[in-house]
Amino acid sequence: MAIATPARTDLPALPHWETTPDDLPGAIRQVKAALRARITASGRSVEDVFAVIEKRVRAGVEQIAAEKARGDAVWPVIDYADIAAGTVTADQLARLRQRGCLIVRGHFDRDQALRWDQDIVGYVESNRFFETYRGPGDDFFGSVGSRPEIYPIYWSPAQMQARQSDRMARVQAFLNAQWTSQSDGVQWFDPQRDSLYPDRIRRRPEGADSAGLGTHLDPGTLDLWMTQAYQRAFRHLFDGTVEAYDPWDAAYRTAGPQYPGTTMCSAFRTFQGWTALSDMARDQGVLHTVPIPEAMGYLMLRPLLSDVPDDDMCGVTTNKVFPVSDTWHPLLLEALTGIPDVRAGDSVWWHCDMIHSVAPVRNQKGWGNVMYIPAAPWCPRNERYAAAVREAFITGASPSDFPAENYERDWPNRFQPGDLNQTGRRGLDLD
Ligand SMILES: [Fe+2]
């Protein structure tokens, strides 16, 4: 069993807010001063600690630039068959941990994925979804009857079949195993059991114009600096042991609170992911990441440098995605790298702390269809959220992380409890 480097107890304690502070600028000023004081008390300077992380990140940025110049693939690719057979090589594993992202080729048979895509069309059309669509859930003025790109649909047979499939469970367990899930006598999560996090579908049609999505981060906002659990999770960045910072250490990450927000994900995810339901070429508005897991340390430390105003966390605030920008993070953005061409049935994964974006596209060639299915292993946080998921599943409601659009409540052909297999029942904690 791994021994987590304990938090130093000889350093000044940090103020923490277990719920969103009322005075955000005040809390930012307070926590930044305390984090700086803690680093200084450890015998190092903030600049010195940041330089250590910056050097690690810069090495990654330069290596990625060199790979691109040589025409090498930056994104690791592993065949599903090798994951299933246990024949993934040590080099492939090292590459996955170095990059923090992965394409799983042939995760599902292409025909199966294309069938699921058509099943979803049949499912929504049979329930007159396009005729009754009310526009984006957070926009009261959305035009009625227009076709969305993101379908707020959670309980189709296709999605549930994929979520509870053996193939999905195998890949999730493989990805979870890249993390340290157990240390100091605590099992932070169970790598063998997923919590079946329900998310939506994207179907972007041929000819679509899309503005894409800017570079951002999903795991949290100000809570990443301000709650006690996250302060412990990122302890090495703030207590003079920055060299021990490990993006794959799950200690203290799986039970703590989060600040609520419209973009919040309640679950702890080792990796975010989606499964392709159409073939997609690399230049058609696809996912990009900054494939350097240590970049999270850079993002956490950058606001502590003296050129950032005392009440500013480099633009991070509650109720808004964590932005990554040219203003504060130009080095990181140099490494932004798109996925290679994928085929229906391939799946795409990225570490939960990883910077990502979706490129814009004009007059898209072919469809761009995915179902979002992450790796969200069983842990206290996911067990809490599973209770809400179970309720939504039984009633056909939208899960509580998403707008309460509830399209599927009266849809008779949604996936039924009797269709759950053992993996599905375990994921929903129904056994
Ligand atoms: Fe995101």
XYZ file of C-alpha atoms and ligand atoms in Angstrom:
432
model
C 0.000 0.000 0.000
C 1.235 3.463 -0.848
C 2.037 5.867 1.943
C 0.815 9.369 1.175
C 3.307 12.002 2.244
C 1.541 13.427 5.282
C 0.555 17.056 5.418
C 3.050 19.035 7.485
C 1.597 19.951 10.845
C 4.260 22.491 11.747
C 3.004 25.087 9.223
C 0.359 27.775 9.759
C -3.157 26.405 9.206
C -5.179 27.573 6.233
C -8.555 29.303 6.532
C -11.200 27.257 4.742
C -14.803 27.663 3.672
C -16.856 24.473 3.381
C -19.631 26.365 1.599
C -19.312 29.254 -0.837
C -18.069 32.333 1.058
C -20.387 35.354 1.006
C -17.553 37.778 0.344
C -15.661 36.196 -2.546
C -12.991 38.898 -3.056
C -12.401 38.967 0.696
C -12.045 35.191 0.885
C -9.691 35.179 -2.115
C -7.484 37.804 -0.455
C -7.484 35.839 2.782
C -6.710 32.423 1.319
C -4.032 33.733 -1.020
C -2.237 35.463 1.858
C -2.481 32.285 3.926
C -1.226 30.043 1.110
C 1.732 32.356 0.535
C 2.486 32.445 4.253
C 2.350 28.661 4.430
C 4.749 28.220 1.523
C 7.114 30.790 3.020
C 6.978 29.085 6.425
C 8.024 25.841 4.723
C 11.329 27.517 3.917
C 10.712 28.166 0.227
C 9.441 31.129 -1.749
C 6.282 31.124 -3.845
C 8.417 31.938 -6.886
C 10.707 28.976 -6.194
C 7.805 26.557 -5.809
C 6.112 27.836 -8.943
C 9.385 27.546 -10.865
C 9.594 23.838 -10.014
C 6.158 23.180 -11.531
C 6.783 25.508 -14.441
C 9.932 23.586 -15.324
C 8.058 20.261 -15.327
C 5.311 21.732 -17.448
C 7.726 23.436 -19.833
C 9.497 20.130 -20.463
C 6.132 18.670 -21.461
C 5.286 21.629 -23.683
C 8.621 21.363 -25.492
C 8.330 17.632 -25.931
C 4.853 17.998 -27.403
C 6.059 20.703 -29.797
C 8.883 18.407 -30.939
C 6.474 15.506 -31.463
C 4.194 17.704 -33.533
C 7.144 18.959 -35.598
C 8.132 15.355 -36.320
C 4.575 14.462 -37.210
C 4.315 12.011 -34.296
C 1.016 11.299 -32.592
C 0.701 13.220 -29.314
C -2.424 11.491 -28.031
C -1.765 7.951 -26.796
C -3.829 5.266 -28.504
C -4.517 1.819 -27.031
C -6.584 -0.925 -28.640
C -9.515 -2.142 -26.602
C -8.395 -5.685 -27.395
C -5.155 -5.093 -25.479
C -6.994 -3.708 -22.469
C -9.322 -6.724 -22.492
C -6.456 -9.199 -22.891
C -4.187 -7.462 -20.379
C -1.514 -6.976 -23.054
C -1.055 -3.211 -22.762
C 2.715 -2.685 -22.676
C 4.668 -0.845 -19.988
C 5.603 1.773 -22.594
C 1.943 2.361 -23.429
C 1.095 2.737 -19.750
C 3.938 5.192 -19.227
C 2.729 7.183 -22.195
C -0.834 7.256 -20.859
C 0.342 8.598 -17.500
C 2.658 11.090 -19.131
C -0.103 12.509 -21.322
C -3.113 11.954 -19.091
C -5.384 11.287 -22.042
C -6.169 8.363 -24.278
C -7.989 7.096 -27.340
C -9.352 3.557 -26.933
C -9.578 2.150 -30.441
C -12.412 -0.241 -31.100
C -13.836 0.153 -27.598
C -17.097 -0.937 -29.185
C -17.657 -2.454 -32.603
C -18.287 0.268 -35.116
C -21.590 -1.301 -36.142
C -22.730 -1.377 -32.532
C -21.934 2.323 -32.106
C -23.716 3.255 -35.334
C -26.722 1.202 -34.233
C -26.768 3.030 -30.899
C -26.678 6.335 -32.768
C -29.699 5.303 -34.817
C -31.449 3.925 -31.729
C -31.096 7.341 -30.106
C -32.637 9.010 -33.152
C -35.495 6.519 -33.025
C -35.915 7.045 -29.294
C -36.187 10.839 -29.458
C -38.294 10.872 -32.634
C -40.764 8.338 -31.283
C -41.311 10.739 -28.398
C -41.653 13.847 -30.590
C -38.580 15.414 -28.997
C -37.807 17.804 -31.838
C -41.399 19.071 -31.929
C -41.482 19.697 -28.194
C -37.909 20.863 -27.592
C -38.049 24.067 -25.521
C -34.526 25.357 -26.127
C -31.512 25.245 -23.849
C -32.515 24.557 -20.247
C -30.788 27.663 -18.956
C -32.218 30.007 -21.617
C -35.840 31.093 -21.219
C -35.914 32.530 -24.702
C -34.700 29.429 -26.516
C -36.671 28.885 -29.705
C -39.286 26.178 -29.430
C -38.889 23.279 -31.824
C -35.330 24.025 -32.923
C -32.911 21.129 -33.060
C -30.326 21.149 -30.314
C -26.761 19.968 -30.667
C -26.701 18.706 -27.097
C -29.665 16.450 -26.386
C -30.679 16.675 -22.698
C -31.434 12.961 -22.828
C -30.125 10.591 -20.174
C -32.113 7.374 -20.121
C -32.199 5.959 -23.637
C -31.638 2.220 -23.927
C -28.524 2.970 -26.015
C -26.883 5.101 -23.310
C -27.732 2.683 -20.535
C -26.548 -0.335 -22.521
C -23.207 1.368 -23.064
C -22.915 2.490 -19.425
C -23.543 -0.938 -17.985
C -21.640 -2.914 -20.616
C -18.708 -5.171 -19.735
C -16.582 -3.319 -22.246
C -17.195 -0.004 -20.509
C -16.548 -1.475 -17.057
C -13.259 -2.957 -18.244
C -11.973 0.313 -19.679
C -13.112 2.293 -16.637
C -11.305 -0.120 -14.304
C -8.186 0.124 -16.476
C -8.279 3.929 -16.329
C -9.061 4.038 -12.609
C -6.023 1.832 -11.996
C -3.763 4.639 -13.240
C -4.593 6.484 -10.024
C -3.453 5.720 -6.491
C -6.788 4.834 -4.942
C -5.522 3.645 -1.582
C -3.062 5.226 0.848
C -2.585 5.647 4.601
C -5.087 2.884 5.232
C -7.845 4.713 3.378
C -9.476 3.464 0.223
C -10.275 6.743 -1.505
C -12.252 4.997 -4.233
C -13.001 1.510 -5.543
C -11.324 1.207 -8.955
C -13.446 -1.836 -9.867
C -16.853 -0.265 -9.483
C -18.264 2.645 -11.477
C -21.099 4.855 -10.289
C -22.799 5.156 -13.672
C -22.746 8.949 -14.033
C -25.550 9.911 -16.430
C -24.714 12.633 -18.925
C -26.077 13.802 -22.234
C -25.606 13.196 -25.939
C -24.159 15.434 -28.588
C -25.321 15.066 -32.184
C -23.841 17.738 -34.423
C -25.120 17.390 -37.981
C -23.339 17.648 -41.280
C -23.025 21.255 -42.407
C -23.129 22.592 -38.835
C -21.334 25.753 -37.802
C -20.185 25.677 -34.199
C -18.245 28.212 -32.163
C -16.716 25.444 -30.064
C -15.842 25.791 -26.388
C -12.947 27.787 -24.939
C -10.124 26.240 -22.917
C -11.302 25.416 -19.421
C -11.184 22.966 -16.555
C -14.030 20.983 -14.970
C -13.199 19.729 -11.449
C -14.153 22.880 -9.534
C -13.700 26.608 -9.121
C -12.697 28.504 -5.980
C -13.407 25.407 -3.887
C -10.150 23.977 -5.254
C -8.274 26.474 -3.030
C -10.845 27.058 -0.324
C -12.217 23.780 1.029
C -10.230 21.772 3.502
C -10.436 18.581 1.435
C -9.005 20.198 -1.682
C -6.361 22.011 0.370
C -5.287 18.563 1.552
C -5.510 17.054 -1.930
C -3.157 19.746 -3.233
C -1.099 19.791 0.001
C 2.267 19.341 -1.695
C 1.874 22.526 -3.698
C 1.499 24.573 -0.542
C 3.750 22.986 2.083
C 7.194 23.040 0.544
C 7.078 19.529 -0.931
C 6.083 20.517 -4.463
C 8.336 17.813 -5.947
C 5.966 15.225 -4.436
C 2.881 16.657 -6.166
C 1.256 13.739 -7.984
C -1.721 14.334 -10.296
C -2.662 10.651 -9.910
C -3.031 10.699 -6.130
C -6.708 10.465 -5.123
C -6.074 11.217 -1.440
C -8.654 13.654 0.001
C -10.360 14.117 -3.371
C -13.333 11.815 -3.113
C -15.381 12.873 -0.105
C -15.198 16.637 0.277
C -17.812 19.260 -0.563
C -18.003 21.379 -3.701
C -19.301 24.868 -4.292
C -22.554 24.566 -6.225
C -22.727 26.041 -9.697
C -24.502 25.582 -12.997
C -21.500 23.789 -14.471
C -20.719 21.621 -11.462
C -20.119 17.895 -11.711
C -21.029 16.309 -8.370
C -19.112 13.160 -9.121
C -15.416 12.475 -8.710
C -14.205 11.356 -12.121
C -10.787 9.810 -12.672
C -11.241 10.514 -16.364
C -13.844 12.308 -18.349
C -14.788 10.616 -21.534
C -17.039 10.114 -24.468
C -17.749 7.354 -26.892
C -17.912 8.224 -30.587
C -21.190 7.396 -32.315
C -19.985 8.612 -35.703
C -16.654 8.804 -37.480
C -15.006 12.187 -36.889
C -12.025 13.733 -38.661
C -9.457 15.615 -36.591
C -10.231 18.958 -38.281
C -13.985 18.901 -37.720
C -14.390 20.787 -34.456
C -13.077 18.082 -32.140
C -11.860 17.914 -28.551
C -8.460 19.381 -27.665
C -6.532 19.014 -24.411
C -3.343 20.330 -22.862
C -1.985 16.799 -22.390
C 0.226 17.536 -19.380
C -1.346 16.369 -16.089
C 1.058 18.516 -13.997
C -0.467 21.631 -15.570
C -2.980 21.516 -12.716
C -0.178 22.430 -10.307
C 0.627 25.398 -12.513
C -3.012 26.538 -12.485
C -3.211 26.225 -8.694
C 0.012 28.165 -8.021
C -0.144 30.831 -10.731
C -2.581 33.128 -8.823
C -0.117 33.342 -5.930
C 2.513 35.203 -7.977
C 2.816 38.913 -7.310
C 1.547 40.136 -10.702
C -1.988 38.851 -9.994
C -4.240 41.246 -8.038
C -4.826 40.106 -4.452
C -8.542 39.520 -4.975
C -8.146 37.654 -8.282
C -7.597 33.922 -8.819
C -6.607 34.391 -12.481
C -10.260 34.833 -13.365
C -11.612 31.778 -11.531
C -14.896 32.405 -9.753
C -17.962 30.450 -8.701
C -20.788 29.562 -11.093
C -18.523 29.842 -14.115
C -16.182 27.301 -15.676
C -12.531 27.578 -14.651
C -11.002 29.607 -17.498
C -7.544 28.998 -18.930
C -6.368 32.034 -20.836
C -3.613 33.764 -22.736
C -3.539 36.389 -20.013
C -2.293 34.063 -17.276
C -1.416 30.751 -18.897
C 0.147 31.296 -22.343
C 2.753 28.565 -21.782
C 0.051 25.947 -21.204
C -1.937 26.875 -24.272
C 1.077 26.230 -26.497
C 0.532 22.526 -25.882
C -3.140 22.421 -26.843
C -3.540 19.308 -28.986
C -6.539 17.842 -30.784
C -7.546 14.211 -30.908
C -6.629 12.193 -34.000
C -9.328 10.946 -36.389
C -11.723 8.661 -34.555
C -14.251 6.128 -35.747
C -17.616 5.280 -34.322
C -17.003 2.953 -31.372
C -13.686 4.522 -30.342
C -13.699 6.303 -26.983
C -11.793 9.384 -25.853
C -10.606 10.031 -22.279
C -8.863 12.799 -20.373
C -7.744 13.204 -16.740
C -10.361 15.087 -14.720
C -7.984 18.012 -14.019
C -6.986 18.396 -17.624
C -7.434 21.617 -19.591
C -9.663 21.036 -22.596
C -11.565 22.816 -25.333
C -13.650 22.059 -28.399
C -12.425 23.603 -31.646
C -14.805 25.677 -33.759
C -15.993 24.294 -37.086
C -17.724 25.704 -40.148
C -19.780 23.627 -42.515
C -18.867 20.425 -40.707
C -18.180 17.376 -42.851
C -19.948 14.311 -41.543
C -21.711 14.000 -38.217
C -20.133 14.696 -34.824
C -21.971 12.374 -32.457
C -20.876 11.308 -29.007
C -22.284 9.996 -25.774
C -20.594 11.315 -22.665
C -19.634 8.488 -20.321
C -16.872 9.186 -17.785
C -15.014 6.937 -15.353
C -16.584 7.846 -11.999
C -15.520 5.180 -9.509
C -17.375 4.348 -6.328
C -16.378 6.682 -3.463
C -18.206 8.667 -0.760
C -18.912 11.582 -3.064
C -20.220 9.385 -5.874
C -22.243 7.309 -3.436
C -24.001 10.495 -2.295
C -24.744 11.524 -5.846
C -25.853 7.991 -6.780
C -28.902 8.445 -4.547
C -30.008 11.390 -6.713
C -29.197 9.467 -9.871
C -31.238 6.475 -8.741
C -34.248 8.698 -8.132
C -33.873 10.371 -11.541
C -33.520 6.985 -13.215
C -36.687 5.616 -11.625
C -38.765 8.670 -12.566
C -37.069 9.484 -15.889
C -36.091 12.928 -14.627
C -32.982 14.877 -15.546
C -30.171 14.097 -13.075
C -29.664 16.865 -10.510
C -26.331 18.052 -11.981
C -28.265 19.198 -15.054
C -31.150 21.606 -15.754
C -34.498 20.080 -14.719
C -35.779 19.672 -18.278
C -37.269 16.255 -17.568
C -38.160 15.388 -21.167
C -38.128 11.648 -20.611
C -40.527 11.335 -17.682
C -43.419 10.193 -19.851
C -41.422 8.452 -22.541
C -42.601 4.843 -22.399
C -39.600 3.316 -24.178
C -36.878 4.629 -21.910
C -34.542 2.098 -20.295
C -36.347 0.227 -17.519
C -35.124 -1.016 -14.127
C -35.768 -4.594 -15.257
C -33.186 -4.092 -18.011
C -30.363 -3.432 -15.567
C -27.620 -6.009 -15.363
C -25.413 -6.505 -12.322
C -23.030 -3.699 -13.336
C -25.932 -1.302 -13.754
C -27.479 -2.256 -10.421
C -24.147 -1.882 -8.645
C -23.584 1.490 -10.309
C -26.928 2.721 -8.995
C -26.469 0.982 -5.635
C -29.622 -1.078 -6.155
C -28.222 -4.419 -4.975
Fe -15.486 20.663 -19.847
